[in-house]
Tab-separated table of C-alpha atoms in Angstrom:
chain	number	residue	atom	x	y	z
A	1	MET	CA	37.454	60.960	-67.907
A	2	TYR	CA	35.406	58.264	-67.229
A	3	SER	CA	34.207	57.299	-71.036
A	4	LEU	CA	33.215	53.981	-72.324
A	5	LYS	CA	34.012	52.223	-75.330
A	6	ASN	CA	30.858	50.573	-75.855
A	7	ASP	CA	28.267	52.190	-73.471
A	8	THR	CA	27.236	55.455	-72.281
A	9	HIS	CA	27.159	56.165	-68.851
A	10	LYS	CA	23.420	55.754	-68.204
A	11	SER	CA	23.743	51.869	-70.310
A	12	PHE	CA	26.230	51.120	-68.026
A	13	TRP	CA	24.624	51.604	-64.815
A	14	GLU	CA	21.325	49.980	-66.246
A	15	LYS	CA	23.705	46.373	-67.398
A	16	LEU	CA	25.089	47.061	-63.709
A	17	GLN	CA	21.872	46.871	-61.816
A	18	LYS	CA	21.001	43.702	-64.273
A	19	ASP	CA	24.344	42.153	-63.806
A	20	SER	CA	24.379	42.763	-60.075
A	21	PRO	CA	20.937	42.129	-58.796
A	22	ASN	CA	20.490	44.917	-55.668
A	23	PHE	CA	24.401	45.567	-55.882
A	24	ARG	CA	25.212	42.226	-54.235
A	25	LYS	CA	27.203	40.277	-56.542
A	26	PRO	CA	30.744	41.373	-57.446
A	27	VAL	CA	31.186	42.015	-61.543
A	28	ILE	CA	34.370	42.882	-63.489
A	29	TYR	CA	34.028	44.448	-67.124
A	30	LYS	CA	37.278	44.266	-69.142
A	31	ASN	CA	38.828	46.641	-70.784
A	32	ILE	CA	35.929	49.313	-70.856
A	33	LEU	CA	37.915	52.519	-69.959
A	34	SER	CA	38.558	54.485	-73.585
A	35	LYS	CA	40.690	57.010	-71.879
A	36	PRO	CA	42.429	55.588	-68.664
A	37	ASP	CA	45.358	58.201	-69.913
A	38	LYS	CA	43.393	61.135	-68.955
A	39	ALA	CA	42.081	60.122	-65.298
A	40	ILE	CA	46.083	59.016	-65.007
A	41	SER	CA	46.912	62.676	-66.043
A	42	ALA	CA	44.373	64.436	-63.569
A	43	VAL	CA	45.863	61.913	-60.816
A	44	TYR	CA	49.392	63.629	-61.553
A	45	SER	CA	47.689	66.917	-61.187
A	46	VAL	CA	46.219	66.056	-57.795
A	47	ILE	CA	49.919	64.748	-56.723
A	48	LYS	CA	51.228	67.606	-57.615
A	49	ALA	CA	48.712	70.120	-56.028
A	50	LEU	CA	49.533	67.906	-52.937
A	51	CYS	CA	52.846	68.860	-52.764
A	52	GLU	CA	52.772	72.489	-53.428
A	53	VAL	CA	49.887	73.556	-51.141
A	54	PRO	CA	49.835	72.944	-47.963
A	55	ALA	CA	46.589	73.855	-47.740
A	56	ILE	CA	44.561	71.228	-50.151
A	57	ARG	CA	46.780	68.579	-47.657
A	58	ASP	CA	44.823	69.734	-44.619
A	59	LEU	CA	41.791	69.643	-46.294
A	60	LEU	CA	41.876	65.803	-47.563
A	61	SER	CA	41.872	62.655	-45.692
A	62	ILE	CA	45.457	60.974	-46.726
A	63	ARG	CA	46.857	57.561	-46.089
A	64	LEU	CA	50.334	56.618	-46.995
A	65	TYR	CA	52.113	53.282	-46.136
A	66	ILE	CA	55.730	52.535	-46.433
A	67	ASP	CA	56.687	48.769	-46.637
A	68	GLY	CA	53.150	48.090	-44.985
A	69	LYS	CA	53.761	50.544	-42.312
A	70	SER	CA	51.841	53.727	-41.994
A	71	CYS	CA	53.307	56.882	-42.289
A	72	ILE	CA	52.943	60.746	-42.075
A	73	PRO	CA	51.920	62.074	-45.659
A	74	ASN	CA	53.108	65.294	-45.057
A	75	ASP	CA	56.768	64.499	-44.578
A	76	PHE	CA	56.678	63.228	-48.583
A	77	LEU	CA	54.077	65.346	-50.232
A	78	LYS	CA	55.659	68.535	-49.897
A	79	ASN	CA	56.853	71.337	-52.477
A	80	GLU	CA	60.778	69.708	-52.945
A	81	ASN	CA	58.977	66.481	-53.814
A	82	THR	CA	56.720	68.042	-56.742
A	83	PRO	CA	56.899	65.701	-59.939
A	84	TYR	CA	59.241	66.547	-62.377
A	85	ILE	CA	57.556	68.123	-65.726
A	86	GLY	CA	57.185	64.969	-68.186
A	87	GLU	CA	57.745	62.793	-65.129
A	88	ASP	CA	55.390	59.481	-65.001
A	89	LEU	CA	54.133	59.055	-61.358
A	90	ASP	CA	55.662	55.441	-61.396
A	91	SER	CA	59.039	57.393	-61.955
A	92	TRP	CA	57.781	59.868	-59.301
A	93	GLY	CA	57.027	57.195	-56.792
A	94	LYS	CA	60.574	55.665	-57.326
A	95	ARG	CA	62.577	58.918	-56.616
A	96	ILE	CA	60.682	59.531	-53.366
A	97	PHE	CA	60.144	56.107	-51.959
A	98	LYS	CA	63.324	54.855	-53.245
A	99	SER	CA	63.185	50.441	-53.218
A	100	ARG	CA	60.279	50.474	-50.864
A	101	GLU	CA	56.695	49.656	-51.175
A	102	PHE	CA	54.248	52.400	-50.912
A	103	CYS	CA	50.582	52.995	-50.885
A	104	LEU	CA	49.125	56.190	-50.787
A	105	ILE	CA	45.630	56.864	-50.647
A	106	ILE	CA	43.890	60.145	-51.293
A	107	ALA	CA	40.097	60.318	-49.797
A	108	ARG	CA	37.512	62.831	-50.992
A	109	ALA	CA	39.750	63.716	-54.309
A	110	SER	CA	36.677	65.406	-55.714
A	111	ARG	CA	37.370	68.352	-53.117
A	112	CYS	CA	41.095	68.967	-54.404
A	113	SER	CA	40.351	68.462	-58.255
A	114	GLU	CA	37.718	70.126	-60.343
A	115	GLU	CA	38.350	67.889	-63.474
A	116	ILE	CA	37.710	64.511	-61.268
A	117	ALA	CA	34.779	66.201	-59.323
A	118	ARG	CA	33.158	67.519	-62.677
A	119	ALA	CA	33.465	63.810	-64.356
A	120	THR	CA	32.856	61.809	-61.584
A	121	ALA	CA	29.664	63.651	-61.320
A	122	MET	CA	28.647	63.235	-64.837
A	123	PHE	CA	29.260	59.875	-64.523
A	124	PHE	CA	27.064	59.303	-61.215
A	125	GLU	CA	23.933	61.169	-62.070
A	126	HIS	CA	22.116	58.646	-63.992
A	127	PHE	CA	22.139	56.579	-61.203
A	128	CYS	CA	21.547	59.106	-58.048
A	129	MET	CA	18.736	60.693	-59.979
A	130	ARG	CA	16.200	58.455	-58.585
A	131	PHE	CA	17.700	58.856	-55.178
A	132	LEU	CA	16.657	61.601	-52.740
A	133	PRO	CA	19.878	63.118	-50.958
A	134	GLU	CA	19.526	62.170	-47.717
A	135	GLU	CA	19.337	58.919	-48.821
A	136	ILE	CA	22.643	58.431	-50.964
A	137	SER	CA	26.575	59.654	-50.530
A	138	GLN	CA	29.516	59.300	-52.934
A	139	ASP	CA	32.986	59.797	-52.921
A	140	ILE	CA	36.243	59.082	-55.250
A	141	HIS	CA	39.343	58.059	-53.707
A	142	ILE	CA	42.907	57.713	-55.499
A	143	TYR	CA	44.793	54.729	-54.923
A	144	LEU	CA	48.864	54.279	-56.397
A	145	GLY	CA	52.081	52.348	-55.551
A	146	ASN	CA	53.771	49.630	-55.969
A	147	TYR	CA	52.560	47.825	-53.033
A	148	SER	CA	52.182	44.032	-52.980
A	149	ALA	CA	49.294	44.047	-50.969
A	150	THR	CA	46.722	46.143	-49.454
A	151	PRO	CA	48.708	47.252	-46.460
A	152	PHE	CA	45.632	47.133	-43.969
A	153	GLY	CA	44.992	43.449	-44.630
A	154	VAL	CA	41.861	41.260	-45.521
A	155	HIS	CA	39.170	43.825	-44.482
A	156	VAL	CA	35.244	44.490	-45.091
A	157	ASP	CA	33.465	47.626	-45.479
A	158	ARG	CA	31.146	49.572	-43.286
A	159	ALA	CA	27.290	48.273	-44.394
A	160	GLY	CA	25.914	50.177	-47.625
A	161	VAL	CA	29.120	50.490	-49.287
A	162	ASN	CA	29.442	49.907	-52.627
A	163	ILE	CA	32.924	50.322	-54.855
A	164	LEU	CA	33.219	50.967	-58.130
A	165	HIS	CA	37.063	50.518	-59.339
A	166	PHE	CA	38.674	51.985	-62.267
A	167	HIS	CA	42.152	50.435	-62.909
A	168	LEU	CA	43.898	52.797	-64.593
A	169	GLY	CA	47.215	50.099	-64.601
A	170	PRO	CA	49.965	50.157	-65.895
A	171	GLU	CA	50.142	46.711	-63.827
A	172	THR	CA	47.768	44.300	-63.033
A	173	LYS	CA	45.696	43.811	-59.634
A	174	SER	CA	44.197	40.929	-58.370
A	175	MET	CA	41.115	41.054	-56.286
A	176	PHE	CA	40.569	38.321	-53.606
A	177	LEU	CA	36.828	37.903	-51.720
A	178	TRP	CA	35.649	36.161	-49.225
A	179	GLU	CA	31.922	35.443	-48.472
A	180	LYS	CA	30.938	37.645	-45.231
A	181	LYS	CA	29.869	34.524	-43.157
A	182	SER	CA	32.237	31.837	-43.957
A	183	PHE	CA	35.031	34.440	-43.353
A	184	GLU	CA	33.690	35.536	-39.734
A	185	GLN	CA	33.575	31.866	-38.358
A	186	LEU	CA	37.642	31.957	-38.582
A	187	VAL	CA	38.115	35.468	-38.119
A	188	LYS	CA	36.336	38.090	-35.584
A	189	ALA	CA	33.607	40.256	-37.430
A	190	GLY	CA	35.006	43.291	-38.773
A	191	LYS	CA	38.615	42.886	-37.603
A	192	ASN	CA	41.273	43.062	-40.510
A	193	TYR	CA	43.336	39.914	-41.263
A	194	TYR	CA	46.970	40.654	-41.866
A	195	GLY	CA	48.251	36.896	-41.677
A	196	ASP	CA	48.841	34.234	-44.377
A	197	LEU	CA	45.929	33.905	-46.891
A	198	SER	CA	46.049	30.185	-47.201
A	199	SER	CA	45.074	29.751	-43.290
A	200	LEU	CA	41.884	31.313	-44.561
A	201	PRO	CA	38.999	29.829	-45.588
A	202	LYS	CA	38.625	28.978	-49.622
A	203	ILE	CA	38.672	32.025	-51.477
A	204	ASN	CA	35.209	32.705	-52.985
A	205	GLU	CA	36.349	34.604	-56.183
A	206	THR	CA	39.434	36.099	-57.430
A	207	PHE	CA	39.558	39.133	-60.305
A	208	CYS	CA	42.628	40.186	-62.449
A	209	LEU	CA	41.807	43.538	-62.913
A	210	GLU	CA	44.169	45.180	-66.206
A	211	SER	CA	44.320	48.480	-67.569
A	212	GLY	CA	41.082	49.911	-68.508
A	213	ASP	CA	38.723	47.501	-66.365
A	214	VAL	CA	35.925	48.182	-63.943
A	215	PHE	CA	34.878	46.077	-61.305
A	216	PHE	CA	32.144	46.510	-59.029
A	217	LEU	CA	32.495	45.468	-55.379
A	218	PRO	CA	29.763	45.511	-52.644
A	219	ALA	CA	32.484	45.956	-50.339
A	220	ALA	CA	30.088	45.581	-47.169
A	221	ASP	CA	29.158	42.135	-48.557
A	222	TYR	CA	32.503	40.365	-48.799
A	223	TYR	CA	35.851	40.393	-47.056
A	224	HIS	CA	38.676	41.912	-49.549
A	225	VAL	CA	42.163	42.251	-50.068
A	226	GLY	CA	44.318	43.578	-53.438
A	227	LYS	CA	47.485	42.267	-54.244
A	228	ASN	CA	49.820	44.014	-56.932
A	229	THR	CA	52.440	43.007	-59.935
A	230	GLY	CA	53.687	46.211	-59.307
A	231	PHE	CA	53.248	49.414	-59.671
A	232	SER	CA	49.760	50.779	-60.637
A	233	ILE	CA	46.801	53.327	-60.154
A	234	ALA	CA	43.255	53.432	-59.930
A	235	LEU	CA	40.083	56.052	-59.037
A	236	THR	CA	37.638	54.103	-56.652
A	237	LEU	CA	33.926	55.657	-56.818
A	238	GLY	CA	32.476	54.835	-53.565
A	239	PHE	CA	28.405	54.982	-53.165
A	240	TYR	CA	26.332	54.215	-50.080
A	241	LEU	CA	22.907	54.289	-49.140
A	242	GLU	CA	22.054	56.328	-45.913
A	243	SER	CA	19.449	55.574	-43.186
A	244	ALA	CA	17.480	58.170	-42.353
A	245	ASN	CA	19.361	58.206	-38.586
A	246	THR	CA	22.686	58.531	-40.328
A	247	HIS	CA	21.762	61.263	-42.593
A	248	LEU	CA	20.322	63.154	-39.523
A	249	LYS	CA	23.677	62.758	-37.546
A	250	ARG	CA	25.470	63.976	-40.307
A	251	ALA	CA	23.336	66.529	-40.655
A	252	VAL	CA	23.798	68.047	-37.154
A	253	LYS	CA	27.347	66.735	-37.168
A	254	SER	CA	28.025	69.187	-39.804
A	255	GLY	CA	25.805	71.858	-38.190
A	256	GLY	CA	27.740	71.656	-34.926
A	257	LYS	CA	25.270	72.528	-32.804
A	258	TYR	CA	24.112	69.383	-31.514
A	259	THR	CA	25.909	66.322	-30.633
A	260	ASN	CA	24.917	62.723	-29.164
A	261	GLU	CA	27.482	63.827	-26.531
A	262	HIS	CA	25.340	66.990	-25.582
A	263	LEU	CA	21.353	66.739	-26.168
A	264	PRO	CA	19.235	69.387	-25.286
A	265	GLU	CA	17.566	69.940	-21.835
A	266	GLN	CA	14.091	68.745	-21.933
A	267	ASP	CA	12.420	72.321	-22.157
A	268	GLU	CA	14.622	72.837	-24.821
A	269	ARG	CA	13.885	69.877	-26.967
A	270	GLU	CA	11.058	70.857	-29.070
A	271	GLN	CA	12.884	73.995	-29.970
A	272	ALA	CA	16.492	71.620	-30.634
A	273	LEU	CA	14.312	69.300	-32.922
A	274	SER	CA	13.170	72.331	-34.939
A	275	SER	CA	16.706	73.291	-35.477
A	276	ILE	CA	17.648	69.628	-35.924
A	277	ASP	CA	15.081	69.441	-38.915
A	278	ARG	CA	16.431	72.863	-40.280
A	279	LEU	CA	19.904	71.102	-40.094
A	280	ALA	CA	18.863	67.885	-42.238
A	281	LEU	CA	17.329	69.969	-44.437
A	282	HIS	CA	20.348	72.654	-45.172
A	283	TYR	CA	22.708	69.317	-45.077
A	284	SER	CA	20.411	67.933	-47.513
A	285	HIS	CA	20.527	71.167	-50.106
A	286	LYS	CA	24.201	71.216	-49.927
A	287	LYS	CA	24.418	67.605	-51.186
A	288	ALA	CA	21.942	67.881	-53.631
A	289	SER	CA	23.832	71.304	-55.125
A	290	ASN	CA	27.277	69.024	-54.756
A	291	ALA	CA	26.438	65.970	-56.859
A	292	TYR	CA	25.614	63.872	-53.667
A	293	PHE	CA	29.270	64.801	-52.886
A	294	PRO	CA	29.051	65.287	-48.918
A	295	LYS	CA	31.731	67.865	-48.617
A	296	PRO	CA	32.483	70.635	-50.540
A	297	ALA	CA	35.747	71.126	-53.021
A	298	HIS	CA	38.690	73.766	-52.283
A	299	LEU	CA	38.143	77.023	-52.579
A	300	PHE	CA	40.982	78.910	-54.517
A	301	SER	CA	41.690	82.638	-54.082
A	302	GLN	CA	39.178	84.871	-55.200
A	303	ASN	CA	41.357	87.274	-56.752
A	304	THR	CA	41.493	84.588	-60.297
A	305	ILE	CA	37.868	85.559	-60.461
A	306	LYS	CA	36.707	87.624	-63.268
A	307	LEU	CA	33.177	88.945	-63.831
A	308	SER	CA	31.684	88.680	-67.457
A	309	LYS	CA	28.432	89.756	-68.707
A	310	THR	CA	26.980	86.524	-69.269
A	311	ILE	CA	27.088	83.254	-66.979
A	312	CYS	CA	26.167	79.792	-67.273
A	313	VAL	CA	25.994	76.785	-64.635
A	314	VAL	CA	28.637	74.225	-64.505
A	315	ARG	CA	27.214	71.083	-65.335
A	316	PRO	CA	26.687	68.466	-64.136
A	317	PHE	CA	25.813	70.482	-60.982
A	318	PHE	CA	22.823	72.541	-59.899
A	319	ILE	CA	22.111	75.329	-57.604
A	320	ILE	CA	19.209	74.608	-55.409
A	321	VAL	CA	16.744	77.124	-54.485
A	322	HIS	CA	15.434	77.408	-50.842
A	323	GLN	CA	12.464	79.778	-50.448
A	324	GLU	CA	11.631	81.377	-47.126
A	325	TYR	CA	8.645	83.642	-47.083
A	326	ASP	CA	9.909	86.479	-49.741
A	327	LYS	CA	13.453	85.420	-50.033
A	328	LEU	CA	15.424	82.660	-51.994
A	329	TYR	CA	18.596	81.126	-50.794
A	330	LEU	CA	20.974	79.533	-52.670
A	331	TYR	CA	22.772	76.139	-52.096
A	332	ALA	CA	25.888	76.248	-54.865
A	333	ARG	CA	28.744	72.913	-54.790
A	334	GLY	CA	27.852	72.321	-51.125
A	335	ARG	CA	28.123	75.589	-49.848
A	336	LEU	CA	24.967	78.127	-48.655
A	337	VAL	CA	25.382	81.152	-50.549
A	338	ASP	CA	25.726	84.057	-47.754
A	339	LYS	CA	23.239	86.692	-49.431
A	340	SER	CA	19.388	86.090	-50.125
A	341	LEU	CA	17.786	87.072	-53.737
A	342	PRO	CA	14.157	88.399	-54.048
A	343	LEU	CA	11.486	86.205	-55.202
A	344	SER	CA	11.582	87.476	-58.680
A	345	PHE	CA	15.100	85.616	-59.258
A	346	LEU	CA	13.546	82.142	-59.352
A	347	PRO	CA	12.564	82.326	-62.992
A	348	ILE	CA	16.492	83.618	-63.816
A	349	ILE	CA	17.817	80.647	-61.496
A	350	GLU	CA	15.573	78.350	-62.881
A	351	SER	CA	16.933	79.426	-66.571
A	352	ILE	CA	20.603	79.085	-64.852
A	353	ASN	CA	19.641	75.699	-64.063
A	354	GLU	CA	18.662	74.699	-67.587
A	355	GLY	CA	22.011	75.165	-69.060
A	356	GLY	CA	20.941	78.657	-70.409
A	357	ASP	CA	23.371	81.830	-70.693
A	358	VAL	CA	22.053	84.718	-68.467
A	359	ASP	CA	23.064	88.010	-68.982
A	360	VAL	CA	23.953	89.495	-65.611
A	361	SER	CA	24.517	93.379	-67.024
A	362	THR	CA	21.027	94.082	-66.955
A	363	SER	CA	19.447	95.991	-64.244
A	364	LEU	CA	17.836	93.616	-62.302
A	365	TRP	CA	21.273	92.139	-60.939
A	366	GLU	CA	22.087	95.553	-59.617
A	367	GLY	CA	23.154	95.352	-56.022
A	368	HIS	CA	23.504	91.382	-56.177
A	369	THR	CA	27.241	91.665	-58.084
A	370	GLU	CA	28.605	89.640	-54.672
A	371	VAL	CA	25.989	86.459	-55.197
A	372	ILE	CA	27.172	86.477	-59.274
A	373	ARG	CA	30.788	86.614	-57.816
A	374	GLN	CA	30.398	83.813	-54.594
A	375	LEU	CA	28.799	81.248	-57.137
A	376	LEU	CA	31.834	81.852	-59.401
A	377	HIS	CA	34.350	81.609	-56.436
A	378	TYR	CA	32.413	78.409	-55.457
A	379	GLN	CA	32.420	76.905	-59.034
A	380	ALA	CA	28.715	76.617	-59.910
A	381	ILE	CA	28.416	78.878	-62.343
A	382	GLU	CA	31.200	79.888	-64.988
A	383	THR	CA	31.534	82.750	-67.536
A	384	VAL	CA	30.709	82.371	-71.145
A	385	GLU	CA	33.155	84.289	-73.506
A	386	PRO	CA	31.638	86.334	-76.510
């Protein structure tokens, strides 16, 4: 999906770090995606799933704008509006939204598309391996529509956010950028601007994105807005460095026990701090097992799971092992496996992570079938056919 014509994923990240020191300079790479049609096919599958499976719509953060106004996505993403077989997404949009302009934004697409999740994790792994899980996160969004301009106006993202925009076309998009300081001399800091662009400070830079281009945007350093010439599709990979404080807040929120609004009493403080430390470690393990995606994928019915004699890990993900006393606790694809394992399984899990095929029909696994079933259900491992 992210195959590059003349670069490996590793060499791409090395080039980007050279072309954009400290990730502070916008850069465009022209016509470097070798298989944009494969990515478009994955987006089509996501739209189809959103129309057919209500549980997936409830799982994701979806925004829909029609003629510039925010609308309820579920009013349009429903079973009777599923794309027809052979219908491209431009034609689907015209059928559903008629002559109106629309912009559909699907956040955290990795949660509903295994194809997108695996491809994005594979692309990102050469960059993220230099960071600890508490230092960085990533997520992938889908933008599609025939909207003439970004419906939420000229805007700047929160501190630390960087965007890789994979433009899939078919039509072009222009990105207009303003240096943050000069923009905020005219417009209140952090406030979106919806007016005439000609009344703004001089545009610092303009980038024309065509099908197959990849555009890097330091989204927290520049106010920006996009303008389309027609229908287009894009995948945007957002990656952001997290402060220790941000990581801790997210860990506490994911744990659900303590929040900023309800701090423990003083005599409970020592025990609470211990609990918060454990939540932070727990959250780090979940992210590390999920290729730095902060949220796990949607789980489909376990009825489709078939046990097999041999299994292997799903690349590029890893099973994270946490040892407490004489037990091993496994984290897989952003989730903690319910059952623990004895220490004797440590070499086996290491072998799985190394990419080896593991025979789970031996007596060693007797009584631990539920662990295998959960790992398969979480899509951390897959069966190997003889």
